[in-house]
Coordinates of C-alpha atoms and ligand atoms in Angstrom, one line a residue:
M1 CA 225.6 -33.6 -133.7
P2 CA 228.8 -32.0 -132.8
R3 CA 230.4 -33.2 -129.6
P4 CA 229.8 -30.8 -126.7
L5 CA 232.8 -29.2 -125.0
A6 CA 234.3 -31.3 -122.1
L7 CA 237.4 -30.4 -120.1
Y8 CA 239.5 -32.2 -117.6
E9 CA 238.9 -30.7 -114.2
T10 CA 241.5 -31.1 -111.4
W11 CA 239.2 -31.0 -108.3
E12 CA 237.2 -33.9 -109.6
R13 CA 240.1 -35.5 -111.6
R14 CA 237.9 -36.2 -114.5
V15 CA 236.8 -34.9 -117.9
R16 CA 233.5 -33.0 -117.2
P17 CA 231.1 -31.4 -119.7
F18 CA 231.6 -27.7 -119.7
E19 CA 228.5 -25.4 -119.3
P20 CA 228.8 -21.8 -118.4
L21 CA 227.5 -21.0 -114.9
D22 CA 225.4 -18.2 -116.4
A23 CA 224.6 -18.5 -120.1
S24 CA 223.6 -14.8 -120.2
R25 CA 227.1 -13.6 -119.3
P26 CA 230.6 -14.2 -120.8
V27 CA 232.5 -17.2 -119.4
G28 CA 234.7 -16.0 -116.5
L29 CA 238.3 -17.1 -116.9
Y30 CA 241.1 -16.4 -114.4
T31 CA 244.6 -17.3 -115.3
C32 CA 247.6 -16.9 -113.0
G33 CA 249.9 -14.5 -114.7
P34 CA 253.7 -13.9 -114.6
T35 CA 255.9 -13.1 -111.6
V36 CA 257.7 -10.1 -113.1
Y37 CA 261.1 -10.3 -111.4
D38 CA 262.7 -11.7 -114.5
Y39 CA 261.9 -12.7 -118.1
Q40 CA 259.4 -15.4 -118.7
H41 CA 260.9 -18.6 -120.0
I42 CA 259.3 -20.7 -122.7
G43 CA 258.1 -23.1 -120.0
N44 CA 255.9 -20.3 -118.7
Y45 CA 254.7 -19.7 -122.2
R46 CA 253.7 -23.3 -122.6
T47 CA 251.1 -22.6 -119.8
F48 CA 250.0 -19.3 -121.3
L49 CA 249.7 -20.9 -124.7
F50 CA 247.5 -23.7 -123.3
E51 CA 245.3 -21.0 -121.7
D52 CA 245.1 -19.1 -125.0
V53 CA 244.0 -22.2 -126.8
L54 CA 241.4 -22.8 -124.1
K55 CA 240.1 -19.3 -124.6
R56 CA 239.9 -19.8 -128.4
V57 CA 238.1 -23.1 -128.0
L58 CA 235.5 -21.4 -125.7
R59 CA 235.0 -18.9 -128.5
W60 CA 234.8 -21.6 -131.1
N61 CA 231.9 -22.9 -129.0
G62 CA 230.2 -19.5 -129.2
H63 CA 231.1 -18.2 -125.7
D64 CA 232.4 -14.7 -125.0
V65 CA 235.2 -14.9 -122.5
N66 CA 235.9 -12.4 -119.7
H67 CA 239.5 -13.2 -119.2
V68 CA 241.4 -11.8 -116.1
M69 CA 245.1 -12.2 -115.8
N70 CA 247.1 -10.9 -112.9
V71 CA 250.7 -9.7 -112.8
T72 CA 252.5 -10.8 -109.6
D73 CA 254.6 -7.8 -108.8
V74 CA 254.9 -8.3 -105.0
G75 CA 254.8 -11.0 -102.3
H76 CA 255.9 -14.1 -104.3
L77 CA 258.7 -15.3 -102.0
V78 CA 261.6 -17.4 -103.1
S79 CA 260.3 -20.4 -101.1
D80 CA 256.8 -21.7 -101.3
A81 CA 256.9 -22.1 -97.5
D82 CA 256.5 -18.3 -97.1
E83 CA 260.1 -17.9 -96.3
G84 CA 263.1 -16.3 -97.9
E85 CA 263.3 -13.1 -99.9
D86 CA 260.5 -11.5 -102.0
K87 CA 261.4 -12.3 -105.6
M88 CA 260.8 -8.7 -106.6
E89 CA 263.3 -7.4 -104.0
K90 CA 265.8 -10.0 -105.1
G91 CA 265.3 -9.0 -108.7
A92 CA 265.9 -5.4 -107.7
R93 CA 269.2 -6.3 -106.1
R94 CA 270.3 -8.4 -109.1
T95 CA 269.6 -5.6 -111.6
G96 CA 270.4 -2.5 -109.4
K97 CA 267.0 -1.1 -110.2
T98 CA 264.1 -0.4 -107.8
A99 CA 261.5 -3.2 -107.4
W100 CA 259.0 -1.0 -109.1
E101 CA 261.3 -0.5 -112.1
V102 CA 261.9 -4.2 -112.2
A103 CA 258.2 -4.9 -112.3
A104 CA 257.5 -2.4 -115.0
Y105 CA 260.4 -3.6 -117.2
Y106 CA 259.5 -7.3 -117.0
T107 CA 255.8 -6.7 -117.4
E108 CA 256.6 -4.9 -120.7
A109 CA 258.9 -7.7 -121.8
F110 CA 256.2 -10.2 -121.1
L111 CA 253.5 -8.2 -123.0
A112 CA 255.9 -7.9 -126.0
D113 CA 256.5 -11.7 -126.0
T114 CA 252.7 -12.4 -125.8
K115 CA 252.2 -10.4 -128.9
R116 CA 254.8 -12.4 -130.8
L117 CA 253.2 -15.6 -129.7
N118 CA 249.8 -14.5 -130.9
L119 CA 248.3 -14.7 -127.4
L120 CA 245.0 -12.9 -127.3
P121 CA 245.1 -10.1 -124.7
P122 CA 243.2 -10.6 -121.5
T123 CA 240.1 -8.5 -120.9
V124 CA 241.6 -7.3 -117.6
L125 CA 245.3 -7.3 -116.8
C126 CA 245.6 -6.5 -113.1
R127 CA 248.7 -5.9 -110.9
A128 CA 248.8 -7.1 -107.4
T129 CA 250.3 -3.8 -106.2
D130 CA 247.3 -2.0 -107.6
H131 CA 245.0 -4.1 -105.5
V132 CA 246.4 -4.0 -102.0
A133 CA 243.3 -2.5 -100.5
E134 CA 241.2 -5.4 -101.9
Q135 CA 243.7 -7.9 -100.5
I136 CA 243.6 -6.4 -97.0
A137 CA 239.8 -6.4 -97.1
F138 CA 239.8 -10.1 -98.1
V139 CA 242.2 -11.0 -95.2
A140 CA 240.0 -9.0 -92.8
E141 CA 237.0 -11.1 -93.8
I142 CA 239.0 -14.4 -93.3
E143 CA 240.0 -13.1 -89.9
R144 CA 236.5 -12.2 -89.0
N145 CA 235.4 -15.7 -89.8
G146 CA 238.0 -17.1 -87.4
F147 CA 240.4 -18.7 -90.0
A148 CA 243.4 -16.5 -89.4
Y149 CA 245.9 -16.0 -86.6
L150 CA 248.8 -13.7 -85.9
T151 CA 252.5 -14.5 -85.5
S152 CA 255.4 -12.2 -85.0
D153 CA 256.0 -12.1 -88.8
G154 CA 252.5 -12.0 -90.2
V155 CA 248.9 -13.1 -90.4
Y156 CA 248.5 -16.8 -91.2
F157 CA 245.7 -18.9 -92.5
D158 CA 244.8 -21.8 -90.2
T159 CA 244.4 -24.7 -92.6
A160 CA 243.1 -27.1 -89.9
K161 CA 239.9 -25.1 -89.8
L162 CA 238.9 -26.7 -93.1
D163 CA 238.0 -30.4 -93.2
D164 CA 239.0 -30.7 -96.8
Y165 CA 242.1 -28.5 -97.0
G166 CA 244.4 -29.8 -99.8
Y167 CA 241.7 -31.8 -101.6
L168 CA 242.5 -30.2 -104.9
A169 CA 246.0 -31.7 -104.7
R170 CA 244.9 -34.8 -102.7
L171 CA 247.5 -33.6 -100.2
D172 CA 248.5 -36.0 -97.4
V173 CA 248.0 -33.3 -94.7
A174 CA 248.7 -35.6 -91.8
G175 CA 251.9 -36.8 -93.5
L176 CA 253.1 -33.3 -94.1
E177 CA 252.3 -32.4 -90.5
A178 CA 254.4 -35.3 -89.2
G179 CA 257.3 -34.4 -91.4
H180 CA 257.5 -30.7 -90.3
R181 CA 256.7 -30.9 -86.5
V182 CA 260.2 -29.6 -85.6
D183 CA 260.6 -26.6 -87.9
L184 CA 257.1 -25.0 -87.7
G185 CA 258.2 -21.9 -85.8
E186 CA 255.2 -20.0 -84.8
K187 CA 253.0 -21.6 -87.5
R188 CA 250.4 -23.9 -86.1
H189 CA 250.4 -26.4 -88.9
A190 CA 252.8 -27.3 -91.7
T191 CA 250.3 -26.3 -94.4
D192 CA 249.4 -22.9 -92.9
F193 CA 250.4 -20.0 -95.1
A194 CA 250.9 -16.3 -94.9
L195 CA 248.0 -13.9 -95.8
W196 CA 250.0 -10.9 -94.8
K197 CA 253.7 -10.6 -94.0
F198 CA 255.2 -7.9 -91.8
S199 CA 258.2 -5.9 -93.2
P200 CA 261.3 -7.3 -91.5
A201 CA 262.2 -5.3 -88.4
G202 CA 264.8 -2.6 -89.1
E203 CA 264.6 -3.1 -92.9
V204 CA 263.0 -0.8 -95.3
R205 CA 261.2 -2.7 -98.0
Q206 CA 260.7 -1.0 -101.4
M207 CA 257.2 -2.4 -101.5
E208 CA 255.3 -2.1 -98.3
W209 CA 251.9 -0.9 -97.1
D210 CA 250.0 -0.2 -93.9
S211 CA 247.4 -2.7 -92.8
P212 CA 245.3 -3.3 -89.7
W213 CA 247.9 -5.8 -88.5
G214 CA 251.1 -3.8 -89.2
R215 CA 253.2 -2.5 -92.1
G216 CA 254.1 -5.1 -94.6
F217 CA 253.0 -6.8 -97.8
P218 CA 250.4 -9.3 -99.0
G219 CA 251.1 -13.1 -99.2
W220 CA 251.4 -14.4 -102.7
H221 CA 248.1 -16.4 -102.8
I222 CA 245.8 -13.7 -101.6
E223 CA 246.2 -11.5 -104.7
C224 CA 244.7 -14.0 -107.1
S225 CA 241.7 -14.7 -104.8
A226 CA 241.1 -11.0 -104.2
M227 CA 241.4 -9.9 -107.8
A228 CA 239.4 -12.9 -109.2
Q229 CA 236.6 -12.0 -106.8
K230 CA 236.8 -8.4 -107.7
Y231 CA 236.6 -8.9 -111.5
L232 CA 234.7 -12.2 -111.8
G233 CA 232.6 -12.5 -108.6
D234 CA 232.6 -15.0 -105.7
Y235 CA 232.2 -18.0 -108.0
F236 CA 233.2 -18.1 -111.7
D237 CA 233.7 -20.6 -114.5
I238 CA 237.4 -21.5 -114.9
H239 CA 240.6 -20.9 -113.1
C240 CA 243.9 -22.0 -114.7
G241 CA 247.6 -22.2 -114.1
G242 CA 250.6 -24.5 -114.5
E243 CA 250.6 -27.9 -112.7
D244 CA 252.9 -26.6 -110.0
H245 CA 250.0 -24.4 -108.8
I246 CA 248.0 -27.5 -107.8
P247 CA 249.5 -28.3 -104.4
V248 CA 250.3 -24.8 -103.0
H249 CA 249.0 -21.7 -104.8
H250 CA 245.6 -23.0 -106.0
T251 CA 245.1 -25.1 -102.9
N252 CA 245.6 -22.0 -100.9
E253 CA 243.4 -19.8 -103.1
I254 CA 240.6 -22.2 -102.5
A255 CA 241.2 -22.3 -98.8
Q256 CA 241.2 -18.5 -98.5
T257 CA 238.0 -18.3 -100.5
E258 CA 236.3 -20.9 -98.3
G259 CA 237.5 -19.0 -95.3
R260 CA 236.1 -15.8 -96.5
L261 CA 232.7 -17.3 -97.5
A262 CA 232.4 -19.6 -94.5
S263 CA 229.7 -17.3 -93.0
R264 CA 227.7 -17.6 -96.2
R265 CA 225.6 -20.6 -95.1
D266 CA 223.3 -19.9 -98.1
L267 CA 226.0 -21.0 -100.5
P268 CA 226.5 -24.7 -101.2
R269 CA 230.0 -25.9 -100.3
E270 CA 231.1 -26.2 -103.9
R271 CA 230.2 -22.6 -104.5
R272 CA 232.8 -21.5 -102.0
R273 CA 235.7 -23.0 -104.0
L274 CA 236.1 -19.9 -106.2
A275 CA 235.8 -21.6 -109.6
N276 CA 233.7 -24.3 -111.1
F277 CA 236.6 -25.7 -113.2
W278 CA 240.2 -25.8 -112.1
M279 CA 242.5 -26.6 -115.0
H280 CA 246.2 -27.1 -115.2
G281 CA 248.8 -27.1 -118.0
Y282 CA 251.6 -29.6 -117.7
F283 CA 255.3 -28.6 -117.7
L284 CA 257.8 -28.0 -120.3
L285 CA 260.8 -30.0 -119.3
A286 CA 264.4 -29.3 -120.1
N287 CA 266.5 -32.5 -119.8
D288 CA 263.7 -34.2 -118.0
A289 CA 263.5 -31.5 -115.2
K290 CA 261.1 -28.6 -114.9
M291 CA 262.3 -25.6 -116.7
A292 CA 262.5 -22.9 -114.1
K293 CA 263.6 -19.3 -113.8
S294 CA 265.6 -20.1 -110.7
A295 CA 267.5 -22.8 -112.5
G296 CA 269.4 -20.3 -114.6
G297 CA 270.2 -20.6 -118.3
F298 CA 266.5 -21.0 -119.1
L299 CA 265.3 -20.5 -122.7
R300 CA 263.5 -17.3 -123.6
L301 CA 261.9 -16.1 -126.8
A302 CA 265.1 -14.1 -127.3
T303 CA 267.0 -17.3 -127.2
L304 CA 264.9 -18.6 -130.1
D305 CA 265.6 -15.3 -132.0
E306 CA 269.3 -16.0 -131.6
R307 CA 268.8 -19.3 -133.4
G308 CA 266.6 -17.7 -136.1
V309 CA 263.5 -19.6 -134.8
D310 CA 260.1 -17.8 -135.3
P311 CA 258.2 -17.7 -131.9
I312 CA 255.2 -19.1 -133.8
A313 CA 257.2 -22.3 -134.4
Y314 CA 257.2 -22.7 -130.6
R315 CA 253.5 -22.2 -130.6
Y316 CA 253.2 -24.9 -133.2
L317 CA 255.4 -27.2 -131.1
C318 CA 253.1 -26.7 -128.2
L319 CA 250.1 -27.6 -130.3
T320 CA 251.7 -31.0 -131.1
A321 CA 251.6 -32.1 -127.5
H322 CA 248.4 -32.5 -125.4
Y323 CA 248.4 -29.9 -122.6
R324 CA 248.0 -32.6 -120.0
S325 CA 251.3 -34.4 -120.8
Q326 CA 254.7 -33.0 -120.1
L327 CA 256.7 -32.0 -123.0
N328 CA 260.5 -32.4 -123.1
F329 CA 262.1 -29.6 -124.9
S330 CA 264.7 -30.3 -127.6
W331 CA 266.1 -28.2 -130.4
E332 CA 265.4 -31.1 -132.8
A333 CA 261.7 -31.0 -131.9
L334 CA 261.6 -27.3 -132.3
D335 CA 263.3 -27.5 -135.7
A336 CA 260.8 -30.1 -136.7
A337 CA 258.0 -27.8 -135.6
S338 CA 259.6 -24.9 -137.6
T339 CA 259.6 -27.1 -140.7
G340 CA 256.0 -28.2 -140.1
L341 CA 254.9 -24.6 -139.6
D342 CA 256.8 -23.5 -142.7
R343 CA 255.1 -26.1 -144.9
M344 CA 251.7 -25.3 -143.5
R345 CA 252.2 -21.6 -144.2
Q346 CA 253.4 -22.3 -147.7
G347 CA 250.7 -24.8 -148.3
F348 CA 248.1 -22.4 -147.1
H349 CA 249.6 -19.5 -149.0
A350 CA 249.5 -21.5 -152.3
L351 CA 245.7 -21.9 -152.0
P352 CA 243.6 -19.3 -153.7
E353 CA 241.4 -17.0 -151.7
G354 CA 237.8 -17.1 -152.7
R355 CA 234.2 -17.0 -151.4
A356 CA 233.9 -20.7 -150.7
A357 CA 232.6 -21.8 -147.3
P358 CA 234.6 -24.1 -145.1
D359 CA 234.0 -27.8 -145.5
A360 CA 231.2 -28.7 -143.1
A361 CA 232.3 -32.2 -142.4
S362 CA 235.9 -31.2 -141.6
I363 CA 234.7 -28.4 -139.3
E364 CA 232.5 -30.9 -137.4
R365 CA 235.4 -33.3 -137.0
F366 CA 237.7 -30.5 -135.9
G367 CA 235.1 -29.4 -133.3
D368 CA 235.0 -33.0 -132.0
E369 CA 238.7 -33.0 -131.5
I370 CA 239.1 -29.7 -129.7
N371 CA 236.0 -30.3 -127.6
D372 CA 237.5 -33.6 -126.4
D373 CA 239.5 -31.9 -123.7
L374 CA 241.4 -29.7 -126.2
N375 CA 242.9 -32.4 -128.3
L376 CA 245.0 -30.1 -130.4
P377 CA 247.5 -32.8 -131.6
R378 CA 244.6 -34.5 -133.4
A379 CA 243.2 -31.2 -134.6
L380 CA 246.5 -30.4 -136.1
A381 CA 246.7 -33.8 -137.8
L382 CA 243.3 -33.0 -139.3
A383 CA 244.6 -29.7 -140.7
W384 CA 247.3 -31.7 -142.5
E385 CA 244.7 -34.1 -143.8
V386 CA 242.7 -31.2 -145.2
L387 CA 245.7 -29.6 -146.7
R388 CA 246.8 -32.8 -148.5
G389 CA 243.3 -34.0 -149.3
D390 CA 241.2 -33.4 -152.4
L391 CA 238.8 -30.7 -151.4
A392 CA 238.6 -27.8 -153.8
P393 CA 241.6 -25.4 -153.1
E394 CA 239.3 -22.5 -152.1
V395 CA 237.4 -24.7 -149.7
K396 CA 240.7 -26.0 -148.2
R397 CA 241.7 -22.4 -147.6
A398 CA 238.4 -21.4 -145.9
T399 CA 238.5 -24.5 -143.8
L400 CA 242.1 -24.0 -142.6
A401 CA 241.4 -20.3 -141.9
R402 CA 238.6 -21.4 -139.6
F403 CA 240.8 -24.0 -137.9
D404 CA 243.4 -21.3 -137.4
D405 CA 241.0 -19.3 -135.2
V406 CA 241.9 -22.0 -132.6
F407 CA 245.5 -22.7 -133.6
G408 CA 246.4 -19.0 -133.6
L409 CA 249.2 -19.5 -136.1
G410 CA 248.2 -16.4 -138.1
L411 CA 248.3 -18.4 -141.4
A412 CA 246.3 -15.8 -143.3
L413 CA 248.6 -12.9 -142.2
W414 CA 251.8 -14.6 -143.2
T415 CA 253.5 -13.7 -146.4
P416 CA 256.6 -15.4 -147.7
K417 CA 259.7 -13.2 -147.7
A418 CA 260.8 -12.2 -151.1
V419 CA 264.0 -14.3 -151.6
E420 CA 266.8 -13.4 -153.9
A421 CA 268.1 -16.5 -155.8
P422 CA 271.8 -17.1 -155.2
A423 CA 274.2 -16.6 -158.2
D424 CA 274.6 -20.4 -159.0
V425 CA 270.8 -20.8 -159.1
R426 CA 270.5 -17.8 -161.4
A427 CA 273.2 -19.2 -163.7
L428 CA 271.3 -22.5 -164.0
A429 CA 268.1 -20.6 -164.9
E430 CA 269.9 -18.5 -167.5
A431 CA 271.4 -21.7 -169.0
R432 CA 267.9 -23.2 -169.1
L433 CA 266.4 -20.2 -170.8
A434 CA 269.1 -20.4 -173.5
A435 CA 268.5 -24.1 -173.9
R436 CA 264.8 -23.5 -174.3
R437 CA 265.2 -20.7 -176.8
S438 CA 267.5 -23.0 -178.9
K439 CA 264.9 -25.8 -178.5
A440 CA 267.4 -28.1 -176.8
W441 CA 264.6 -29.7 -174.8
A442 CA 266.6 -32.5 -173.2
E443 CA 269.2 -30.0 -171.9
A444 CA 266.4 -27.7 -170.7
D445 CA 264.8 -30.6 -168.7
R446 CA 268.1 -31.6 -167.2
L447 CA 268.6 -28.0 -166.0
R448 CA 265.1 -27.8 -164.6
A449 CA 265.9 -31.0 -162.6
A450 CA 269.1 -29.4 -161.3
L451 CA 267.2 -26.3 -160.2
H452 CA 264.6 -28.5 -158.5
A453 CA 267.4 -30.4 -156.7
A454 CA 268.7 -27.0 -155.5
W455 CA 265.2 -26.4 -154.1
W456 CA 264.2 -23.8 -156.6
E457 CA 261.4 -23.5 -159.0
M458 CA 261.5 -21.7 -162.3
E459 CA 258.5 -20.3 -164.1
D460 CA 258.9 -19.6 -167.8
R461 CA 257.7 -16.2 -168.9
A462 CA 257.4 -14.6 -172.3
D463 CA 260.2 -12.2 -171.4
G464 CA 262.4 -14.7 -169.5
F465 CA 261.7 -16.4 -166.2
A466 CA 260.9 -16.0 -162.5
L467 CA 262.5 -17.9 -159.7
R468 CA 261.1 -18.8 -156.3
P469 CA 262.0 -21.2 -153.6
R470 CA 260.3 -24.6 -154.2
T471 CA 257.0 -25.0 -152.4
E472 CA 255.6 -28.5 -152.6
K473 CA 252.8 -30.5 -151.3
P474 CA 253.9 -31.1 -147.7
A475 CA 255.3 -34.5 -147.3
Ligands
AMP1 P1 255.5 -17.6 -112.7 O1 256.0 -16.5 -113.5 O2 256.6 -18.4 -112.0 O3 254.5 -17.1 -111.6 O4 254.8 -18.6 -113.6 C1 253.8 -18.3 -114.6 C2 253.1 -19.5 -115.1 O5 254.0 -20.4 -115.7 C3 252.4 -20.3 -114.0 O6 251.1 -20.7 -114.5 C4 253.3 -21.5 -113.8 O7 252.6 -22.6 -113.3 C5 253.8 -21.7 -115.2 N1 255.1 -22.5 -115.3 C6 256.2 -22.3 -114.6 N2 257.2 -23.2 -115.0 C7 256.6 -23.9 -116.0 C8 257.1 -24.9 -116.9 N3 258.4 -25.4 -116.8 N4 256.3 -25.4 -117.9 C9 255.0 -25.0 -118.0 N5 254.5 -24.0 -117.2 C10 255.3 -23.5 -116.2
ZN2 ZN1 247.5 -17.1 -109.0

């Protein structure tokens, strides 16, 4: 019996068996998308890659997935405490473009990157600015239920109205409260957050809308709750993001949803928490600190291009670490991943295509690994075992192709670049051909060894020879 899918779930802090809420419908998956005021860094892509693998594992288990991803193009302020500038307006100032142009430009850049990383496109990609009416309606319901209050700069959520505010993050609410008593301003509690912000007086914002409370723009958290509800319903299967979303963004998404559904006494409490599974990808670190856009000098896919590193090598690197452990980035680790990927591609490519079915025992073991809370490092190790093992070559190929539905490395699509042998290598080959024709076998062998040492392989042909870079059984 294959192992059923089980996933680590942040609310309960344990690995739970995964069952879709409604077996007759696709699994509902919401993943927090990019804030498009700048390029995404490879840390962001670690989270998107984890979510992509999750989606592929759901498919492996026979589930269709209805995947919704948002694009944050308004309302994400520089500080998580609802203060400071909107990141979009800051991006506009930095680039000399309008906030709308900034959003369009970085959304395109993001989408181009996702293609290069083999990320499966979401079913729905939704922009916050296209859903302002839904966000206003959501805030109005929260207000009607008595969970919101007005200040001179916006509409705030009153977190004290919930007895379990912050449970997702196991927040010490009382401690936070004590620490912030002096600088609360008009906020009633330290953990209260903006649902709607007014445009600053006397300032024309590039992105602003009318609302029942005044002209302004939505708070950052409301967009995800509102769009998730619109496309996936009041309660859906899985909600994901990076680990930084646990204490603020997802905590507040849950609070808002509880506030909106508070009048629905027919719903059990857990059905007011937006999603059945809350899942989080752990950080990519740079020099032991979180890689962040604000830190400057962050690494992008374009930075990998400059170094001649294939983006899929970064995908491979991410597969080597479990999504629930932080990964410290280093160029050495990325180079090692490039080498591993290269060998896997070459090894796969050397296997003949045929009609063979995948090896059932390996497929079952693979399913056990990925269903054990997405243990991709072990699944990858199993792929190497298959490649080096003694299954029939056609069976190996079929098995690895099936594994790759989850890895997403695109093994079957890859073709080796035709490589021209350098002049010294050609000279060795010519010399060897001459030695062979004059039956100087010892000399011919010596020259073959020299070619081998230069990492080339020579195939004897009736009319001469062919040269290709050495592919070997991966070490
Ligand atoms: P943002 O564009 O800042 O809204 O972030 C997009 C996604 O990347 C979110 O799910 C974040 O939690 C995630 N993220 C941000 N920084 C990192 C990092 N250093 N490593 C992994 N994920 C990250
Ligand atoms: Zn979100």
